[in-house]
PDB file of C-alpha atoms in Angstrom:
ATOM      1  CA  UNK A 223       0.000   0.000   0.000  1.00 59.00           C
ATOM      2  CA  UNK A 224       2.881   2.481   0.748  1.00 65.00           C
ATOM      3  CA  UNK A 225       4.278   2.047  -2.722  1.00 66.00           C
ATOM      4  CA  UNK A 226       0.969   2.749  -4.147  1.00 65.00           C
ATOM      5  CA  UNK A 227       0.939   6.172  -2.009  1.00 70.00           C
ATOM      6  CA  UNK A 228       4.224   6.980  -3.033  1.00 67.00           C
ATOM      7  CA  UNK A 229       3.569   6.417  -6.690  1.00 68.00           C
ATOM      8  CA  UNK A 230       0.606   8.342  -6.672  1.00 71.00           C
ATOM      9  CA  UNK A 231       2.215  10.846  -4.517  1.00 76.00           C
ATOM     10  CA  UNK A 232       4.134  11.706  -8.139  1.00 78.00           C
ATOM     11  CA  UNK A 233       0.805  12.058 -10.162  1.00 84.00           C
ATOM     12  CA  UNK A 234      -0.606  15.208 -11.365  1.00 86.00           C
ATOM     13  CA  UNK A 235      -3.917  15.574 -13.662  1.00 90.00           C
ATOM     14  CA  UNK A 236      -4.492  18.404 -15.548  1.00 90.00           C
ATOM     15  CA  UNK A 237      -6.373  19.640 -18.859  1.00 90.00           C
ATOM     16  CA  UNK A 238      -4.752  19.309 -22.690  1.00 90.00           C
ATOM     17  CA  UNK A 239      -4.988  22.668 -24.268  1.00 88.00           C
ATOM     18  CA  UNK A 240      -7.802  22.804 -27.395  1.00 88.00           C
ATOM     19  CA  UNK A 241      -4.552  24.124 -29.171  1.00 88.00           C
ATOM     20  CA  UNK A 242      -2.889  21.097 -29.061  1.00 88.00           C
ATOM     21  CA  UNK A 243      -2.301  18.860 -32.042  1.00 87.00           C
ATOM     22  CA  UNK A 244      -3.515  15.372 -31.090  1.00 90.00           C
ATOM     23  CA  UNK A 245      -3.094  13.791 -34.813  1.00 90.00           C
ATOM     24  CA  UNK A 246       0.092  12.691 -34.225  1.00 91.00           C
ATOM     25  CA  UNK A 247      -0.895  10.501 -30.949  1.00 93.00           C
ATOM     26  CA  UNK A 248       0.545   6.757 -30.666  1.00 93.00           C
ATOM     27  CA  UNK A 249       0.297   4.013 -28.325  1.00 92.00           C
ATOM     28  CA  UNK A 250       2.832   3.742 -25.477  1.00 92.00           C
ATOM     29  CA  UNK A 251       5.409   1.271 -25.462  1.00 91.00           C
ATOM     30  CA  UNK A 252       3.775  -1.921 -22.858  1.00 90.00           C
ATOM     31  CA  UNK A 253       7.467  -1.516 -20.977  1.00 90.00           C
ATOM     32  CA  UNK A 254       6.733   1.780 -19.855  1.00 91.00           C
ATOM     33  CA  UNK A 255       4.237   0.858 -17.087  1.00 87.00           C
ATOM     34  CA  UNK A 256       6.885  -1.971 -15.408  1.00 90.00           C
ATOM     35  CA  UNK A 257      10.078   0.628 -16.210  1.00 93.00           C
ATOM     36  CA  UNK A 258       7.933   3.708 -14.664  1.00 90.00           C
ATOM     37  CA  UNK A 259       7.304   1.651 -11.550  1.00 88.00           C
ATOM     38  CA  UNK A 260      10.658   0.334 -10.791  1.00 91.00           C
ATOM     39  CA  UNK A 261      11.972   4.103 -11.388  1.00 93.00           C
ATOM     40  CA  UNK A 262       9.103   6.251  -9.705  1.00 89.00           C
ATOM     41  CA  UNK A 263       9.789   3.057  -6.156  1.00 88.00           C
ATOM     42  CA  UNK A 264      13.004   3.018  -5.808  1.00 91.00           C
ATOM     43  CA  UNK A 265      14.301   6.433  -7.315  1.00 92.00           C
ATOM     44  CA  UNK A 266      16.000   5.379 -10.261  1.00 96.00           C
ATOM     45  CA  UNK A 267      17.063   7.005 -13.165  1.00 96.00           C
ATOM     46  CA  UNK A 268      15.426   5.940 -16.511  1.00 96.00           C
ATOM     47  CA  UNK A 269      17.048   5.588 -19.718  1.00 97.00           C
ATOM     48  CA  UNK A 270      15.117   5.588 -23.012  1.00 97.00           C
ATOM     49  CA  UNK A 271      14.566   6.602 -26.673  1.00 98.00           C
ATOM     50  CA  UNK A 272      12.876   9.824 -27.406  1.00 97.00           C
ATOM     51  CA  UNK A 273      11.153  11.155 -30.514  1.00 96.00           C
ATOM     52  CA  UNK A 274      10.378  14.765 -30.597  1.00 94.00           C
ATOM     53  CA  UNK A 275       7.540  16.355 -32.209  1.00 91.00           C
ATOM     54  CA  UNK A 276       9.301  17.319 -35.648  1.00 93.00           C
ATOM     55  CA  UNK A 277      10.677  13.212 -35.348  1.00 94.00           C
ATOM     56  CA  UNK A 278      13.887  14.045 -34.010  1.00 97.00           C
ATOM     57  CA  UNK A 279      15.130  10.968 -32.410  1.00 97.00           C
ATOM     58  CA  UNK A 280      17.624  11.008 -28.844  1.00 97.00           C
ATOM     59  CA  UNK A 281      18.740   8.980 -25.674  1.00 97.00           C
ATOM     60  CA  UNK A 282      17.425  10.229 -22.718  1.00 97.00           C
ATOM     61  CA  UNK A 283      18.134   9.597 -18.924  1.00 96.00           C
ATOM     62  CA  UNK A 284      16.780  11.608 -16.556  1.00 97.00           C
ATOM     63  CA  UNK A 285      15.551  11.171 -13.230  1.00 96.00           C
ATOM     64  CA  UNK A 286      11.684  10.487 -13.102  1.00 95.00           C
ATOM     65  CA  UNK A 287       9.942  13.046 -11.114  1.00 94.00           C
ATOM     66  CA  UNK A 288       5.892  13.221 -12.199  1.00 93.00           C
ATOM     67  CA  UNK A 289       3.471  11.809 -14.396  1.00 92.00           C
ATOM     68  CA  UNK A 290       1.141  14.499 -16.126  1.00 93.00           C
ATOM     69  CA  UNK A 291      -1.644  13.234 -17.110  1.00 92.00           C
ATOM     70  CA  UNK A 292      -3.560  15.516 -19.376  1.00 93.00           C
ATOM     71  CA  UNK A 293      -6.048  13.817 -21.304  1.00 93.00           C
ATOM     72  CA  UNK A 294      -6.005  11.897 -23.686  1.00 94.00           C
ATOM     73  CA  UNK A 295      -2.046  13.153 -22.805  1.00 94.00           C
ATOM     74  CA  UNK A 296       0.443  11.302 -20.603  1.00 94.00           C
ATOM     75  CA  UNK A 297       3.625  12.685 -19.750  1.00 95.00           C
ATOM     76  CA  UNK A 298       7.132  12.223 -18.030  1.00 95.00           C
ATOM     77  CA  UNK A 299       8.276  15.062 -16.112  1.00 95.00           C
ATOM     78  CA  UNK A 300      12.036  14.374 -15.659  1.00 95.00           C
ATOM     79  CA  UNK A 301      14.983  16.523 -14.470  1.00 96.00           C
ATOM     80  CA  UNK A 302      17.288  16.376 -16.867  1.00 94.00           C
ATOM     81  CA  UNK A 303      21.019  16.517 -15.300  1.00 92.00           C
ATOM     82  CA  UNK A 304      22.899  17.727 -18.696  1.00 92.00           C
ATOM     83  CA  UNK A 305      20.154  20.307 -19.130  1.00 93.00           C
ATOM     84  CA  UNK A 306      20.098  21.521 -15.681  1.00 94.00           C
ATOM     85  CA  UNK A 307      16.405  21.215 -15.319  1.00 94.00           C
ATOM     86  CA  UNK A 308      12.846  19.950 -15.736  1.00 95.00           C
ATOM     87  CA  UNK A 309      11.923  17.784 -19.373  1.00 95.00           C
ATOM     88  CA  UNK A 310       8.613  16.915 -19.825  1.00 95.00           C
ATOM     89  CA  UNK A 311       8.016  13.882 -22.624  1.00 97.00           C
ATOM     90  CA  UNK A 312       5.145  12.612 -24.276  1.00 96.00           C
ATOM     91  CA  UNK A 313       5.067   9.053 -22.959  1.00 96.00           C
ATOM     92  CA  UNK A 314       3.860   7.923 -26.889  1.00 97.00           C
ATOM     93  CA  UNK A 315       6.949   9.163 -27.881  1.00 97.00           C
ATOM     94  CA  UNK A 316       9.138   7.326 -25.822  1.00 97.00           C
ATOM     95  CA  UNK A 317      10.465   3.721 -26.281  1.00 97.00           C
ATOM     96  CA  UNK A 318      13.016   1.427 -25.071  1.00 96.00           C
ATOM     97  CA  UNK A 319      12.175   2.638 -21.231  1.00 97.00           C
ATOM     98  CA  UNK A 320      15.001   1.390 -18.702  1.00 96.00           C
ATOM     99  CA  UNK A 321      14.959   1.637 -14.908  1.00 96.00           C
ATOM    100  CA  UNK A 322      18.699   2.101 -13.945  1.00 96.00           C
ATOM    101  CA  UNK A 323      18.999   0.417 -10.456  1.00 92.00           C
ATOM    102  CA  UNK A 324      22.119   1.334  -9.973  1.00 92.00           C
ATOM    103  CA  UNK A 325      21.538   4.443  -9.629  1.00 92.00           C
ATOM    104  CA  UNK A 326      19.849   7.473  -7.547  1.00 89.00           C
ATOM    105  CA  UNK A 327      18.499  10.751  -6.533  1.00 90.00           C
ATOM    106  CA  UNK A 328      16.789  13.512  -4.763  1.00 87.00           C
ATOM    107  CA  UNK A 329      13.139  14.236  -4.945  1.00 88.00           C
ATOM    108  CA  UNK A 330      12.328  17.787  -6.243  1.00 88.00           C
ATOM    109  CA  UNK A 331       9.940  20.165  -6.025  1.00 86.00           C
ATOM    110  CA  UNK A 332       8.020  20.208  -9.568  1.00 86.00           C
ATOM    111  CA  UNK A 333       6.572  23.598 -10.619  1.00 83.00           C
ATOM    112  CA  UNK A 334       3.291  23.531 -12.448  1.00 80.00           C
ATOM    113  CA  UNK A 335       1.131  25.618 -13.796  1.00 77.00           C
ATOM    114  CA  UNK A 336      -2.089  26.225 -11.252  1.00 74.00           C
ATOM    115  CA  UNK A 337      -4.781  24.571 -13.811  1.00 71.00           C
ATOM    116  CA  UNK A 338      -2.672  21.466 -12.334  1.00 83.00           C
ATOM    117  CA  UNK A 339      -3.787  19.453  -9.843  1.00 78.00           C
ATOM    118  CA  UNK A 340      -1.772  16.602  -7.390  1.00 71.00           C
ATOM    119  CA  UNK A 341      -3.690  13.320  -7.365  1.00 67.00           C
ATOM    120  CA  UNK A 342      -3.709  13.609  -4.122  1.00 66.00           C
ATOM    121  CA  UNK A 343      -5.567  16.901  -3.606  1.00 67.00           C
ATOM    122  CA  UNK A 344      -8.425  15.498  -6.758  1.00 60.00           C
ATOM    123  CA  UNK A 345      -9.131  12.529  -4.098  1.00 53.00           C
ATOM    124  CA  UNK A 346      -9.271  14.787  -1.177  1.00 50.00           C
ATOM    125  CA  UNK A 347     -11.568  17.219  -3.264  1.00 50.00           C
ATOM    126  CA  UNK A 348     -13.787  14.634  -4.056  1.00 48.00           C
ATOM    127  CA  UNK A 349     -14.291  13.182  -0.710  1.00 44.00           C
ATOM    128  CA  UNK A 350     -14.623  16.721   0.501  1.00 46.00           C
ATOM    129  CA  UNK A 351     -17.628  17.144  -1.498  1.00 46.00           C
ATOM    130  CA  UNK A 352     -19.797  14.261  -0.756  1.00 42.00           C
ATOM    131  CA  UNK A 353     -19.508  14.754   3.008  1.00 42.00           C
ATOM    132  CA  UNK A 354     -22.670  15.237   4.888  1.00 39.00           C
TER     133      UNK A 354
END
């Protein structure tokens, strides 16, 4: 049960702008889910294969900080050591997901925007309203 906290302690739920272009949208790779749960538990770094939105194609690691979930969006939000800050990665467009147990790091403070909501704070919301 206290993994389950934890992992949904790093989940955040917000709205997809109507600006956004959807047409491109793919399936995630099935290894994400077991990859994302090894890294999000025991603080691992993950290692994968990114393709950008004009199809450029890198190798990421980055330590796994949040999942936005923005409907029908999903999304990594990473700190990126080389880059000195926070990625955030469409989780269609990533493939070849590795949790790197030998490794580690800090948990950080993730700033989003205030249309963004913590899991945690939707479940208390909704229990909030349906008291009597």
């Amino acid at each position: 049960m206290k993994d389950l906290r934890n992992f949904l302690d790093c989940l955040h739920i917000g709205q997809v702008s109507p600006l956004q272009d959807l047409s491109d949208m793919g399936r995630m790779d099935p290894d994400l889910l077991p990859a994302f749960e090894r890294a999000f538990l025991g603080r691992h770094l993950i290692r994968f294969d990114y393709r950008d939105a004009k199809g450029r194609k890198t190798r990421r690691e980055v330590e796994p900080q949040a999942m936005l979930i923005l409907p029908p969006l999903w999304y990594l939000v990473g700190w990126d050591q080389t880059r000195d800050d926070f990625r955030h990665f469409r989780m269609d467009r990533i493939s070849n997901p590795v949790a790197m147990d030998d490794t580690g790091f800090r948990r950080r403070h993730v700033p989003f925007e205030d249309d963004v909501c913590p899991y945690s704070e939707l479940q208390s919301e909704r229990r909030s309203s349906h008291s009597w």
